[in-house]
Structures are given as C-alpha cells and as structure tokens.
Coordinates of C-alpha atoms in Angstrom, one line a residue:
Chain A
M1 CA 94.0 61.1 -12.5
L2 CA 92.9 61.4 -8.9
R3 CA 91.0 64.3 -7.4
V4 CA 90.1 64.3 -3.8
Q5 CA 87.9 67.1 -2.4
G6 CA 87.0 67.9 1.1
L7 CA 87.6 64.4 2.3
A8 CA 87.0 63.8 6.1
R9 CA 86.9 60.9 8.3
S10 CA 86.7 60.8 12.1
F11 CA 87.1 57.9 14.6
G12 CA 85.1 58.4 17.8
G13 CA 84.9 62.2 17.3
V14 CA 88.6 62.6 16.5
Y15 CA 89.4 63.5 13.0
A16 CA 92.0 61.3 11.4
V17 CA 91.5 63.1 8.1
R18 CA 90.0 66.6 8.1
D19 CA 89.1 68.3 4.9
V20 CA 91.8 67.0 2.6
S21 CA 91.8 68.1 -1.0
L22 CA 94.4 67.1 -3.6
D23 CA 94.9 66.6 -7.3
V24 CA 97.3 64.1 -8.6
A25 CA 98.1 64.4 -12.3
D26 CA 98.2 61.5 -14.7
G27 CA 101.6 59.8 -14.5
E28 CA 102.7 61.8 -11.5
T29 CA 104.4 60.4 -8.5
R30 CA 103.1 62.0 -5.4
G31 CA 104.8 61.7 -2.0
I32 CA 102.7 61.9 1.1
I33 CA 104.6 62.8 4.2
G34 CA 103.7 63.9 7.7
P35 CA 104.3 63.0 11.3
N36 CA 102.8 59.8 12.9
G37 CA 99.1 60.2 13.2
A38 CA 98.9 62.8 10.5
G39 CA 96.2 60.7 8.7
K40 CA 98.3 59.4 5.8
S41 CA 97.2 55.8 6.0
T42 CA 93.6 56.8 6.7
L43 CA 93.8 58.9 3.5
F44 CA 95.0 55.8 1.5
N45 CA 92.2 53.7 3.0
L46 CA 89.7 56.3 2.0
I47 CA 91.0 56.3 -1.6
S48 CA 91.2 52.5 -1.8
G49 CA 87.7 52.2 -0.3
H50 CA 88.5 50.3 2.8
L51 CA 87.1 53.2 4.8
A52 CA 84.0 55.2 4.0
P53 CA 84.5 59.0 4.2
D54 CA 82.2 61.1 6.5
Q55 CA 82.4 63.8 3.9
G56 CA 84.0 64.6 0.6
S57 CA 84.4 63.1 -2.8
T58 CA 87.0 61.0 -4.6
E59 CA 87.3 61.0 -8.4
L60 CA 89.4 58.7 -10.5
A61 CA 90.0 59.8 -14.1
G62 CA 86.9 62.0 -13.9
S63 CA 84.4 59.6 -12.4
R64 CA 83.3 59.4 -8.7
I65 CA 84.5 56.3 -6.9
D66 CA 83.7 57.2 -3.3
R67 CA 80.7 55.0 -3.1
L68 CA 82.3 51.9 -4.6
P69 CA 83.5 49.0 -2.5
P70 CA 87.2 48.2 -2.6
H71 CA 87.0 45.5 -5.2
R72 CA 85.2 47.8 -7.6
R73 CA 87.8 50.4 -7.2
A74 CA 90.5 47.8 -7.8
K75 CA 88.7 47.1 -11.1
R76 CA 88.9 50.8 -12.0
G77 CA 92.7 50.5 -11.5
V78 CA 93.4 51.4 -7.9
S79 CA 96.0 49.1 -6.3
I80 CA 97.3 49.4 -2.7
V81 CA 100.3 48.0 -0.9
F82 CA 99.5 48.1 2.8
Q83 CA 101.9 49.1 5.4
A84 CA 101.5 45.9 7.4
A85 CA 102.5 42.8 5.5
R86 CA 99.3 41.1 4.4
I87 CA 100.4 37.7 3.3
F88 CA 97.9 35.1 2.1
R89 CA 98.7 32.1 4.2
H90 CA 99.3 28.5 3.1
M91 CA 100.1 29.8 -0.4
T92 CA 103.3 30.0 -2.3
V93 CA 104.9 33.4 -3.3
R94 CA 103.8 32.8 -6.9
E95 CA 100.2 32.1 -5.8
N96 CA 100.1 35.2 -3.6
V97 CA 101.1 37.3 -6.6
M98 CA 98.7 35.5 -8.9
V99 CA 95.9 36.7 -6.7
G100 CA 97.0 40.2 -7.6
A101 CA 96.2 39.4 -11.3
H102 CA 92.7 38.3 -10.4
L103 CA 91.2 41.1 -12.4
R104 CA 93.3 40.4 -15.5
A105 CA 91.2 37.4 -16.3
S106 CA 87.6 36.4 -16.0
A107 CA 87.4 32.6 -15.8
G108 CA 85.1 31.9 -12.9
F109 CA 83.6 28.9 -11.1
P110 CA 82.0 27.1 -14.0
S111 CA 85.1 27.0 -16.1
A112 CA 87.1 25.9 -13.0
V113 CA 84.7 23.1 -12.2
L114 CA 84.4 21.9 -15.7
R115 CA 88.1 22.5 -16.5
L116 CA 87.1 24.3 -19.7
P117 CA 89.9 25.6 -22.0
S118 CA 89.4 29.1 -20.6
H119 CA 90.5 27.8 -17.2
F120 CA 93.8 26.6 -18.6
A121 CA 94.3 29.7 -20.7
T122 CA 93.6 31.9 -17.6
E123 CA 96.0 29.9 -15.4
R124 CA 98.7 30.3 -18.0
A125 CA 98.2 34.0 -18.5
I126 CA 98.0 34.8 -14.8
R127 CA 101.0 32.7 -14.1
E128 CA 103.0 34.6 -16.7
L129 CA 101.9 38.0 -15.3
A130 CA 102.8 36.9 -11.8
E131 CA 106.2 35.6 -12.9
D132 CA 106.9 38.8 -14.8
A133 CA 106.0 40.9 -11.7
L134 CA 108.2 38.7 -9.5
A135 CA 111.1 39.1 -11.9
R136 CA 110.7 42.9 -11.7
V137 CA 111.0 43.0 -8.0
G138 CA 113.7 40.3 -8.0
L139 CA 111.7 37.6 -6.3
L140 CA 111.5 35.0 -9.1
E141 CA 113.8 32.5 -7.4
W142 CA 111.5 32.6 -4.4
A143 CA 108.4 31.8 -6.4
D144 CA 107.8 28.3 -5.0
S145 CA 108.6 29.2 -1.4
N146 CA 105.8 29.5 1.1
A147 CA 105.0 33.2 1.4
E148 CA 104.9 33.2 5.2
A149 CA 108.5 31.9 5.3
L150 CA 109.9 35.0 3.4
P151 CA 112.0 37.5 5.3
L152 CA 110.4 40.9 5.8
G153 CA 112.1 42.6 2.9
Q154 CA 110.9 40.0 0.5
Q155 CA 107.4 40.0 1.9
R156 CA 107.3 43.7 1.1
A157 CA 108.6 43.1 -2.4
M158 CA 106.1 40.4 -2.9
Q159 CA 103.2 42.7 -2.0
V160 CA 104.6 45.3 -4.5
A161 CA 104.7 42.5 -7.1
R162 CA 101.1 41.6 -6.2
A163 CA 100.0 45.2 -6.8
I164 CA 102.0 45.5 -10.0
C165 CA 100.5 42.3 -11.3
A166 CA 97.0 44.0 -11.3
G167 CA 98.2 46.5 -13.9
P168 CA 97.2 49.5 -11.8
R169 CA 96.5 53.0 -13.0
L170 CA 96.9 54.4 -9.5
L171 CA 99.3 52.6 -7.2
L172 CA 99.1 53.5 -3.5
L173 CA 102.3 52.5 -1.6
D174 CA 102.1 52.8 2.2
E175 CA 105.6 53.0 3.6
P176 CA 106.9 50.3 1.3
A177 CA 110.5 50.9 2.3
S178 CA 110.2 50.8 6.1
G179 CA 112.2 48.0 7.6
L180 CA 114.1 47.4 4.4
R181 CA 117.9 47.3 4.2
S182 CA 119.6 49.9 1.9
Q183 CA 120.1 47.4 -0.9
E184 CA 116.4 46.4 -0.8
R185 CA 115.5 50.1 -0.7
E186 CA 117.5 50.7 -3.8
Q187 CA 115.8 47.8 -5.6
L188 CA 112.4 49.2 -4.5
A189 CA 113.3 52.6 -5.8
R190 CA 114.2 51.2 -9.1
V191 CA 110.9 49.3 -9.4
V192 CA 109.0 52.5 -8.6
E193 CA 111.1 54.5 -11.2
E194 CA 110.3 51.8 -13.8
L195 CA 106.6 51.9 -13.0
K196 CA 106.7 55.7 -13.3
S197 CA 108.3 55.4 -16.7
T198 CA 105.4 53.3 -17.9
G199 CA 103.0 56.0 -16.9
V200 CA 101.5 54.6 -13.7
T201 CA 100.3 57.3 -11.3
I202 CA 101.8 56.6 -7.9
M203 CA 101.2 57.8 -4.4
L204 CA 103.8 57.1 -1.9
I205 CA 103.7 57.4 1.9
E206 CA 107.2 57.5 3.3
H207 CA 109.0 58.8 6.4
D208 CA 112.4 58.8 4.7
V209 CA 112.5 62.3 3.1
A210 CA 115.5 61.5 1.0
F211 CA 113.7 58.5 -0.5
V212 CA 110.6 60.6 -1.2
S213 CA 112.6 63.4 -2.7
R214 CA 114.3 61.1 -5.1
L215 CA 111.1 59.5 -6.4
A216 CA 108.3 62.1 -6.0
D217 CA 107.4 64.8 -8.5
R218 CA 105.4 66.6 -5.9
V219 CA 105.0 66.2 -2.2
T220 CA 101.9 66.7 0.0
V221 CA 102.5 67.3 3.7
L222 CA 99.8 66.2 6.1
D223 CA 99.6 67.2 9.8
L224 CA 96.7 66.4 12.1
G225 CA 94.6 65.3 9.2
S226 CA 95.0 68.4 7.1
V227 CA 97.2 69.4 4.2
I228 CA 99.7 71.9 5.5
A229 CA 101.9 72.2 2.4
E230 CA 102.2 71.0 -1.1
G231 CA 104.9 71.5 -3.8
T232 CA 108.0 70.0 -5.3
P233 CA 110.3 68.2 -2.8
A234 CA 112.6 71.2 -2.7
E235 CA 109.7 73.7 -2.1
V236 CA 108.3 71.6 0.7
R237 CA 111.6 71.1 2.4
A238 CA 112.0 74.9 2.6
D239 CA 108.5 75.6 3.9
P240 CA 108.7 76.9 7.4
K241 CA 105.3 75.2 8.4
V242 CA 106.7 71.9 7.3
I243 CA 109.9 72.4 9.2
T244 CA 107.9 73.1 12.4
A245 CA 105.3 70.4 12.0
Y246 CA 107.3 67.6 10.7
L247 CA 111.0 68.0 10.2
G248 CA 111.4 70.1 13.3
A249 CA 109.6 67.5 15.4
E250 CA 111.8 64.8 14.0
A251 CA 114.9 66.8 14.5
E252 CA 114.0 67.3 18.1
A253 CA 113.3 63.6 18.5
A254 CA 116.7 62.7 17.0
Chain B
M1 CA 101.6 22.5 -8.8
R2 CA 103.2 19.1 -9.1
T3 CA 101.8 16.5 -6.7
P4 CA 104.5 14.5 -4.9
L5 CA 104.6 10.8 -5.6
P6 CA 103.7 9.6 -2.1
V7 CA 100.6 11.8 -2.2
L8 CA 99.6 10.2 -5.5
V9 CA 100.2 6.8 -4.1
G10 CA 98.0 7.7 -1.1
I11 CA 95.2 8.9 -3.3
A12 CA 95.4 5.8 -5.5
A13 CA 95.4 3.5 -2.4
T14 CA 92.3 5.4 -1.0
A15 CA 90.5 4.9 -4.3
V16 CA 91.3 1.2 -4.4
I17 CA 90.2 0.7 -0.8
G18 CA 87.0 2.6 -1.6
L19 CA 86.3 0.3 -4.6
V20 CA 87.2 -3.0 -2.9
L21 CA 85.3 -2.4 0.4
P22 CA 81.8 -2.8 -1.0
F23 CA 82.7 -6.3 -2.1
V24 CA 84.0 -7.4 1.3
L25 CA 81.7 -5.6 3.8
D26 CA 78.6 -7.2 5.3
R27 CA 75.3 -5.5 5.4
G28 CA 76.1 -3.5 8.6
G29 CA 79.4 -2.5 7.1
L30 CA 77.8 -1.4 3.9
A31 CA 75.4 0.8 5.8
L32 CA 78.3 2.4 7.6
Y33 CA 80.2 2.8 4.3
I34 CA 77.2 4.6 2.7
D35 CA 76.8 6.8 5.7
V36 CA 80.5 7.7 5.6
A37 CA 80.5 8.5 1.9
L38 CA 77.4 10.7 2.0
S39 CA 78.4 12.5 5.2
A40 CA 81.8 13.1 3.6
C41 CA 80.0 15.0 0.8
V42 CA 78.5 17.4 3.4
V43 CA 81.8 17.7 5.3
V44 CA 83.8 18.5 2.1
G45 CA 81.4 21.4 1.7
I46 CA 81.9 22.5 5.3
S47 CA 85.6 22.3 4.9
L48 CA 85.5 24.6 1.9
L49 CA 83.2 27.0 3.7
M50 CA 85.1 27.1 6.9
G51 CA 88.6 26.7 5.6
F52 CA 88.3 29.1 2.7
A53 CA 85.4 31.5 3.2
G54 CA 86.0 31.6 7.0
Q55 CA 82.3 31.0 7.7
V56 CA 80.9 28.6 10.2
S57 CA 77.7 26.7 9.4
L58 CA 76.0 24.7 12.1
G59 CA 73.0 24.1 9.9
Q60 CA 74.5 22.1 7.0
T61 CA 72.1 19.3 7.8
V62 CA 69.3 21.5 6.5
F63 CA 70.7 21.3 3.0
F64 CA 71.2 17.6 3.3
A65 CA 67.5 17.3 4.3
I66 CA 66.4 19.7 1.5
G67 CA 68.1 17.5 -1.0
G68 CA 66.4 14.4 0.4
Y69 CA 63.0 16.0 0.5
T70 CA 63.4 17.4 -3.0
A71 CA 64.3 14.0 -4.4
A72 CA 61.5 12.3 -2.4
V73 CA 58.8 14.7 -3.4
L74 CA 59.8 14.3 -7.1
V75 CA 59.8 10.5 -7.2
L76 CA 56.6 10.3 -5.1
N77 CA 54.6 12.7 -7.3
D78 CA 53.9 12.9 -11.0
Y79 CA 55.6 16.0 -12.1
T80 CA 55.7 15.1 -15.8
T81 CA 52.3 16.8 -16.5
A82 CA 53.9 20.0 -15.2
V83 CA 57.2 19.5 -17.0
P84 CA 56.5 17.3 -20.1
V85 CA 60.1 17.6 -21.2
L86 CA 61.1 15.2 -18.4
N87 CA 58.7 12.5 -19.6
G88 CA 60.7 9.3 -20.0
V89 CA 63.7 10.5 -17.9
P90 CA 64.1 8.2 -14.9
P91 CA 62.5 10.1 -11.9
A92 CA 65.3 9.1 -9.6
L93 CA 67.8 10.8 -11.8
V94 CA 65.6 13.9 -12.0
G95 CA 65.6 13.9 -8.2
M96 CA 69.4 13.6 -8.0
V97 CA 69.9 16.5 -10.3
A98 CA 67.2 18.7 -8.7
A99 CA 68.3 18.0 -5.2
P100 CA 71.7 19.9 -5.4
V101 CA 70.2 22.6 -7.5
V102 CA 67.3 23.3 -5.0
A103 CA 69.6 23.0 -2.0
G104 CA 72.2 25.3 -3.6
V105 CA 69.6 27.9 -4.6
I106 CA 68.1 27.9 -1.1
A107 CA 71.6 28.2 0.4
L108 CA 72.2 31.1 -1.9
L109 CA 69.0 32.9 -0.8
L110 CA 69.5 32.1 2.9
G111 CA 73.2 33.2 2.6
I112 CA 72.4 36.7 1.4
P113 CA 71.2 37.8 4.9
L114 CA 73.1 35.1 6.9
L115 CA 76.6 35.8 5.6
R116 CA 76.4 39.4 6.7
L117 CA 77.0 37.9 10.1
H118 CA 80.4 36.7 11.3
G119 CA 81.8 34.2 13.8
H120 CA 79.6 33.2 16.7
H121 CA 76.7 35.3 15.4
L122 CA 76.7 33.4 12.2
A123 CA 77.0 30.1 14.0
F124 CA 74.0 30.8 16.1
A125 CA 72.0 32.1 13.1
T126 CA 72.7 28.9 11.3
I127 CA 71.5 26.8 14.3
A128 CA 68.4 29.0 14.2
M129 CA 68.0 28.3 10.5
H130 CA 68.1 24.6 11.4
L131 CA 65.4 24.9 14.1
I132 CA 63.2 26.9 11.8
F133 CA 63.6 24.4 9.1
L134 CA 62.5 21.6 11.4
V135 CA 59.4 23.4 12.5
V136 CA 58.5 24.3 8.9
V137 CA 58.8 20.6 7.8
Q138 CA 56.8 19.4 10.8
Q139 CA 53.9 21.7 9.7
S140 CA 54.2 21.1 6.0
E141 CA 51.5 18.7 4.6
P142 CA 53.3 18.0 1.2
L143 CA 56.5 17.0 3.1
G144 CA 54.6 14.6 5.4
G145 CA 54.7 16.8 8.5
S146 CA 56.2 15.2 11.6
V147 CA 55.2 11.7 10.4
G148 CA 57.4 12.1 7.4
L149 CA 57.4 10.7 3.9
M150 CA 57.2 7.0 3.5
G151 CA 57.8 4.5 0.7
I152 CA 60.4 6.4 -1.3
P153 CA 61.3 3.9 -4.0
G154 CA 64.9 2.7 -4.1
L155 CA 67.3 4.0 -6.8
S156 CA 66.7 2.5 -10.2
V157 CA 67.8 4.0 -13.5
G158 CA 66.0 2.4 -16.5
P159 CA 66.5 -1.3 -16.4
F160 CA 69.2 -1.0 -13.7
D161 CA 68.1 -1.6 -10.1
L162 CA 70.6 0.1 -7.9
A163 CA 68.6 -0.2 -4.6
G164 CA 70.7 -3.0 -3.1
H165 CA 73.2 -2.2 -0.4
Q166 CA 76.2 -2.9 -2.5
S167 CA 75.1 -0.9 -5.5
M168 CA 74.1 2.0 -3.3
A169 CA 77.6 1.8 -1.8
F170 CA 79.0 2.3 -5.3
V171 CA 76.5 5.1 -6.1
S172 CA 77.6 6.8 -2.8
L173 CA 81.2 6.4 -3.7
G174 CA 80.6 7.9 -7.2
V175 CA 78.7 10.9 -5.7
L176 CA 81.6 11.5 -3.2
A177 CA 84.1 11.2 -6.0
L178 CA 82.2 13.8 -8.0
V179 CA 81.9 16.2 -5.0
M180 CA 85.6 15.8 -4.3
L181 CA 86.5 16.4 -7.9
V182 CA 84.4 19.6 -8.1
A183 CA 85.9 20.8 -4.8
H184 CA 89.4 20.1 -6.0
N185 CA 88.7 21.9 -9.3
V186 CA 87.4 24.9 -7.5
V187 CA 90.3 25.1 -5.1
A188 CA 93.0 24.9 -7.8
S189 CA 91.8 27.7 -10.0
R190 CA 91.5 31.5 -10.2
P191 CA 88.3 31.7 -8.1
G192 CA 89.9 29.1 -5.7
R193 CA 93.0 31.2 -5.2
A194 CA 90.8 34.2 -4.5
L195 CA 89.0 32.1 -1.9
R196 CA 92.1 30.9 -0.2
A197 CA 93.4 34.5 -0.2
L198 CA 90.2 35.9 1.4
A199 CA 90.5 33.3 4.1
T200 CA 93.6 35.1 5.5
S201 CA 92.8 38.7 4.6
E202 CA 89.6 39.9 3.2
T203 CA 91.0 43.4 3.1
A204 CA 93.9 42.4 0.9
A205 CA 91.8 40.1 -1.3
E206 CA 89.3 43.0 -1.9
S207 CA 92.2 45.2 -2.9
A208 CA 93.2 42.7 -5.5
G209 CA 89.6 43.0 -6.9
V210 CA 88.1 39.9 -5.3
P211 CA 84.4 40.4 -4.7
V212 CA 84.6 38.9 -1.2
G213 CA 80.9 38.9 -0.4
R214 CA 79.9 37.2 -3.7
Y215 CA 82.6 34.6 -3.4
K216 CA 81.6 33.7 0.1
L217 CA 78.0 33.3 -1.0
L218 CA 79.0 31.1 -3.9
V219 CA 80.9 28.8 -1.6
F220 CA 77.9 28.6 0.7
A221 CA 75.7 27.7 -2.2
L222 CA 78.2 25.1 -3.4
S223 CA 78.4 23.5 0.1
G224 CA 74.6 23.5 0.1
A225 CA 74.6 21.8 -3.2
F226 CA 77.0 19.1 -2.1
A227 CA 74.9 18.4 1.0
G228 CA 71.7 18.3 -1.2
L229 CA 73.2 15.8 -3.6
A230 CA 74.2 13.5 -0.7
G231 CA 70.7 14.0 0.8
S232 CA 69.0 12.7 -2.3
V233 CA 71.0 9.5 -2.3
W234 CA 70.3 9.1 1.4
A235 CA 66.6 9.4 0.8
Y236 CA 66.7 6.7 -1.9
Y237 CA 68.7 4.5 0.4
V238 CA 66.7 4.7 3.6
G239 CA 63.3 5.0 1.8
Y240 CA 61.7 7.4 4.3
L241 CA 62.3 10.9 5.6
S242 CA 61.1 12.5 8.8
P243 CA 62.2 15.7 10.6
E244 CA 63.7 13.8 13.6
M245 CA 66.2 12.2 11.2
F246 CA 67.8 15.6 11.0
P247 CA 68.6 16.8 14.5
V248 CA 70.8 19.8 15.2
S249 CA 73.4 17.5 16.7
M250 CA 73.9 16.1 13.2
S251 CA 75.0 19.5 11.9
I252 CA 77.4 19.8 14.8
T253 CA 78.9 16.4 14.1
F254 CA 79.6 17.5 10.5
V255 CA 81.5 20.5 11.7
V256 CA 83.4 18.3 14.2
M257 CA 84.4 15.9 11.3
A258 CA 85.7 18.9 9.3
A259 CA 87.6 20.2 12.2
V260 CA 89.2 16.9 13.1
G261 CA 90.1 16.2 9.5
G262 CA 91.4 19.7 8.8
M263 CA 89.6 22.8 7.6
G264 CA 90.2 23.7 4.0
S265 CA 91.4 20.2 3.1
I266 CA 89.4 18.0 0.9
W267 CA 91.1 14.8 2.0
G268 CA 90.9 16.0 5.5
A269 CA 87.2 16.1 5.2
L270 CA 87.1 12.5 4.1
F271 CA 89.5 11.4 6.8
G272 CA 87.7 13.3 9.5
T273 CA 84.4 11.7 8.5
V274 CA 85.8 8.2 8.3
L275 CA 87.5 8.6 11.7
I276 CA 84.5 10.0 13.6
K277 CA 82.0 7.6 12.0
V278 CA 84.1 4.5 12.5
V279 CA 85.0 5.5 16.1
V280 CA 81.4 6.3 17.0
S281 CA 80.2 3.1 15.4
S282 CA 82.7 0.8 17.0
L283 CA 82.2 2.5 20.4
G284 CA 78.5 1.8 20.0
T285 CA 79.2 -1.8 19.2
L286 CA 81.5 -2.1 22.2
G287 CA 79.1 -0.4 24.5
T288 CA 76.3 -2.7 23.8
A289 CA 78.4 -5.8 23.9
S290 CA 77.3 -8.4 26.4
G291 CA 78.9 -8.1 29.8
M292 CA 79.1 -4.3 29.6
P293 CA 77.3 -2.3 32.3
D294 CA 74.1 -0.4 31.5
Y295 CA 75.8 3.0 31.4
A296 CA 78.4 1.7 28.9
P297 CA 76.8 2.9 25.7
A298 CA 76.3 6.5 27.0
V299 CA 79.9 6.6 28.4
M300 CA 81.3 5.2 25.2
S301 CA 79.5 7.3 22.7
Y302 CA 79.8 10.6 24.5
A303 CA 82.8 10.5 26.8
V304 CA 85.2 8.7 24.5
Y305 CA 84.0 10.6 21.4
G306 CA 84.5 13.8 23.3
L307 CA 87.9 12.7 24.4
V308 CA 89.0 11.9 20.9
L309 CA 87.8 15.4 19.8
V310 CA 89.7 17.1 22.7
L311 CA 92.9 15.2 22.0
V312 CA 92.9 15.9 18.3
L313 CA 92.2 19.6 18.8
L314 CA 94.8 19.9 21.5
F315 CA 97.6 18.1 19.7
L316 CA 96.6 18.6 16.1
P317 CA 94.9 22.0 16.1
H318 CA 94.9 22.3 12.4
G319 CA 93.3 19.0 11.9
V320 CA 94.9 15.6 11.1
V321 CA 95.5 15.9 7.4
P322 CA 97.0 19.4 7.3
E323 CA 99.3 18.5 10.3
I324 CA 100.5 15.4 8.6
R325 CA 101.0 17.2 5.3
D326 CA 102.9 20.0 6.9
R327 CA 105.2 17.6 8.7
L328 CA 105.8 15.3 5.7
L329 CA 105.9 17.7 2.7
P330 CA 109.0 19.6 3.9
L331 CA 110.8 16.3 3.8
L332 CA 109.7 15.7 0.2
G333 CA 110.3 19.1 -1.2
P334 CA 112.3 21.6 0.9
R335 CA 111.3 24.6 -1.2
R336 CA 107.7 24.3 0.0
A337 CA 108.7 24.4 3.6
R338 CA 106.4 26.1 6.0
P339 CA 107.6 28.1 9.0
P340 CA 107.0 26.5 12.4
Q341 CA 103.6 27.2 13.9
G342 CA 103.2 29.6 16.7
G343 CA 103.2 32.9 14.8
G344 CA 106.2 34.6 16.3
S345 CA 106.6 38.2 15.2
T346 CA 110.2 38.1 13.9
P347 CA 110.8 37.6 10.2
R348 CA 112.1 34.2 9.8
E349 CA 115.0 33.1 7.8
A350 CA 113.5 30.4 5.8
E351 CA 115.4 28.0 3.8
S352 CA 118.7 29.5 4.9
G353 CA 121.3 28.8 2.4
A354 CA 118.9 28.5 -0.5
T355 CA 119.6 32.0 -1.6
A356 CA 122.5 34.3 -1.0
D357 CA 120.1 37.1 -0.3
S358 CA 118.7 35.8 2.9
E359 CA 120.6 37.7 5.6
P360 CA 118.6 38.4 8.7
V361 CA 116.5 41.6 8.5
T362 CA 116.0 43.9 11.5
S363 CA 112.4 45.0 11.7
Q364 CA 112.2 48.8 12.4
S365 CA 108.5 48.9 13.0
G366 CA 107.2 46.1 15.1
A367 CA 103.9 46.2 13.3
G368 CA 105.6 45.4 10.0
V369 CA 105.3 41.7 10.2
Q370 CA 102.2 39.6 10.9
P371 CA 103.0 36.1 10.0
S372 CA 99.9 34.9 11.7
G373 CA 97.6 37.0 9.6
H374 CA 94.0 37.8 10.2
G375 CA 91.1 35.4 10.4
A376 CA 93.2 32.4 9.7
P377 CA 91.4 29.3 8.4
G378 CA 89.7 27.5 11.1
S379 CA 90.4 30.1 13.8
S380 CA 86.8 31.1 14.1

C-alpha cells in the first residue's frame, strides 16, 4: 500500500528524518515507535504532504504521491489524525466530523447557492456518514455539542471519527491514545481493531509499547531520524539496538 | 440546524423594518438607507472573506467601483451591435448582471497572486491594489479619467421607472437580501463547512481534502461579486462616477464595519454597517448644528467614531453580533454551549451532568489541547 524510499527532511541543517525507507502492506497495521525527536511525526507529515521532503519518494498503491499537496493525497485515501487536537472552532461535533466527509461528496458552490437537489442529497449523505463515524467512536450523544467544549479524550475520539468519515485507505494516527484514560484507550483500541478488520491500512505512532504490541502487525523503530529496527512486536522488543536506543532510555528515565 | 424562535423573530422584525422604512423616511433618510444597504453588501463579502477564509482585504472598494464602472459603461454605450443577443434587454439590467460577473472575475484574477500573501502583507498588497486601481481609472479615457463619467441614467426596467429615492431604496434592499441569501446558502453547505473549517486550521482542513487555496480564491471572487453588484446600483443611484468617490478610507471603513458587527457573521455585517453609518451620519448632523464650534465636525466624525471603534473592540472583541449570540444562545439551548473565552489550556468539562462520561481528564502532554486553535477568525 505504502512504499517510502530514502525519505529525508532537515530543519536548519538538522535531519529530522534521514533516509527512511519502509513498506507497509495492504491492510497491515504498522506501529511506529521511537524516543522523542526520533522523527516520527515528521515522517507522518511527509506522508500526508504537510511537509515537502528534501529527498526520497513516497508511493501509495503503486503511484507516486510525493509531489501532491495534502488535499490531493487525502483524495487518494490518506487520512491523518494529528497529535495536537485540531478542532474546527465555532462548529458542533457533528459539523467537525462532517468536514471529514468532504471528499465523499462533490456538491460545490453553485448547488449550495441555488439550493439544488444535489445540495440536500449531499447534506443528508454526509450527515449519515458523520453520525455513523460518531457512533463508532462512541460520541453520538455529543453530536450537537460545541466541539471546543469537549474534554480531551472526546476531542481525540472526534478527530478519529473525522478521519474515519473520509473512508481512508491509509490512516495515520499520531499518538491517538496519549492523554486518554484507560477506558478511553480501550475504546480507541477497539475502533482501530474494527478498522483493521475492514481492511484499512493503518500506521500508528505510540509511546505505549503494550498498546502498539496489541494492535500492530509489525513495528518500525525510529531513532534520530533513521530506521533502527523493524519486525513483529516481539522481534522488536528483543532487539538489543531497540533496547539501548528506546526502551533502555525510557527505563533509565523511569 | 434548527433556528431558535427568538432568532427567527429577530430576522422577521429586521425584514419588516427594512420594508417599512422607505415609506417613512425623508429624502436624506432614504439616501442614508440606500448607502447602508449597498455598503452592507460589500461588508457581507468582507465578513465572509475575513471570518471564513481568514484573509484581510483593504481594497474591497475597488470591486464596488468596478461594478459601478461596468454598469455605467454599459448603459452609456451601445453594446448591442457587438452582442446582438442583448438587443431588447433593458441595458440597466444587463449592467446589473455584468457588474458582479466582471468584479468577481477580476477579483479571481487578482486573487491568484494576492492570496499567496498572508496577514499584514496581504492587507498592504490590497491597499496597493486600491491605489493602482485609482491611478489606472484616472488615466483611462473610456472611464472618464479623473473627471469621471457623468449622466448615468437612473434605473429603469422596461416601463418601470425605478430611479426615485423610494424605489431605489427597495432595489437596494432587494440586492442586499439577495447577497445575504447567497452568503447564507454558501455558509450552510458542504463548501461552507469546509470554509469554516479552514478558518481555524488550514492544515486540518487540507487533510480532510479541502482545496484550501481554491476555496479562498472563490470566497474572494464571491466577495468581489457582492461589491460589484452593489456598485452597479450605486452608479444608477448617484448618476455619476469619479475616482475620488472611492478613496482608500472607504475600504478601511468597510473592514471596520465588518469587525464591529462580527467577522464571519452575515447579520453582524448588516448590524455593523447600520451602526457605523448611522453613528457617523448623526455625528455629522450634530457637528454642523448651529451653535457648535468650528472644530466640532472634525472632532465628532473622527474622535467619537474612533472611540466607538475602540470601545467595541475592547469590550466585544468578536464583534457585536457574535458576542450577543454567544451570550444568549446558551440560555436558549444548553447543548450548543460554548466554553468561556480566553483559551485556557485545560480541557474543560462542558455541560457537566449532561453525560455520565464526563469526568475530568488529566492531560499528560501539555501540547495535547489547543482550544484556541490557529488563525482564529478575525484574529488577523
């Protein structure tokens, strides 16, 4: 599904991502782990198109996407849930999620101005998609609330709903579970498992190794912008390089 | 989206007042009424542009003038030899259709380079656009140069002579109603949702597949078309056009009206226009009243007007209409409650008690919550 080759991006001479190559199979769930500053979020931004790479190529289902702007990549099926909550202000939860379904319809300005039948059909269809996504993440009863008023856990869930609503082929989740209570984590894990069962390819950045191990088929470990290990969760956990670079550092910190 | 009853009553009351006023106003009052209605068309466009696309335009008068000149040139010249299809169609109507189209297309073309700029840069560039426009018009023979175009016939459609003050007031009201309806229909739709989304976060809107650049451009063109339509009616009403009728200060006043009324609010645009126009007009009357000192008009028009602006922006920073809406709507429907302003960084427990699942959450990463968002409407 996704093939990244030799991707590199530096900021002011410092490499955030240095020569990263990876292959994510169709329907796979790939965990991305690594210490802070390993380049995980930068990698996601390179894949989603919010950053331009200095070098390297990105292919989605066999075609190059690295020159496309983010909205064109979204059209090809790339959906991202950012680490920081990005809530559309002055909009209800339902409206926030409906924006996610933007690409699932095509009614534009003329049909909106003239209130053509296609406008009403689109509104109905998008609304149903949004409510379906909200139900899946357990937020349906919040649909009419103002999105900014939601507690953090629900804001995260809302963003996941927004991403699901787009019907993605490749879903990028940047630390979706951070700041969530265990019960919310459990719900999130179930949503991810459900998406996985419908064949969506998922990439998941997460610090919680237990959470990643449960969901990911394979795990890629980044450190200082490079891939230092890749394999099944069990293989990666046993890798001495990983233990030094990541788990070791964390164990010391703890 | 259900509209609460008090809001519907307010809208109906505004419409009734708008329809009754032309019958009771005197000539001076009608002139002010027409000025308000046509300015409000421009301000609705600015409110969309600034509130939704997050773009400042200090050159919106240019599109107002382009609409006026388009209509004037069409009614003053015989174009039917060039476009025989239009033979028999009232020229004034042709002008009123062509004005928003020409203004919109020019806005679209100017927007392609201009909207690559942001914030102050864009604001200065639009002022520059305004100055360039004035110079071009002054040098342009077909547009009458600095002398201007005289003798633009009043609006008449077939046997109906609409040139009188009262009928022009109704025409202006109709044009404003059309502009507000179009703006409302755009806002409450798929593209409108995308626009409201990109006003907070272009990044997140892009990830949802919204072509941010194109949408901004379309709003710019739409705001240009609104101004162009209003400009054509203005040209028919005043009967002459010259460059000094469109100073840069006019563009700035339009932005002030949008800011006072509330960015991204259609009714706010109308309210801001009415407020500023009426305040400025009554201050002018007061300043020139007998017994007032010589410096009164200047003090009145600038100082008091400035004071009103400062007070509104200090105490109602989001504009009058959004502030009122945000304070009243929670009383009408608790589920649409908005968190208090100020953008604290702790997740708020909204509507406590509404759901069993709303225990406080401790944020592990401070960067996790950003209720104040990025590039909020009206913050630029």
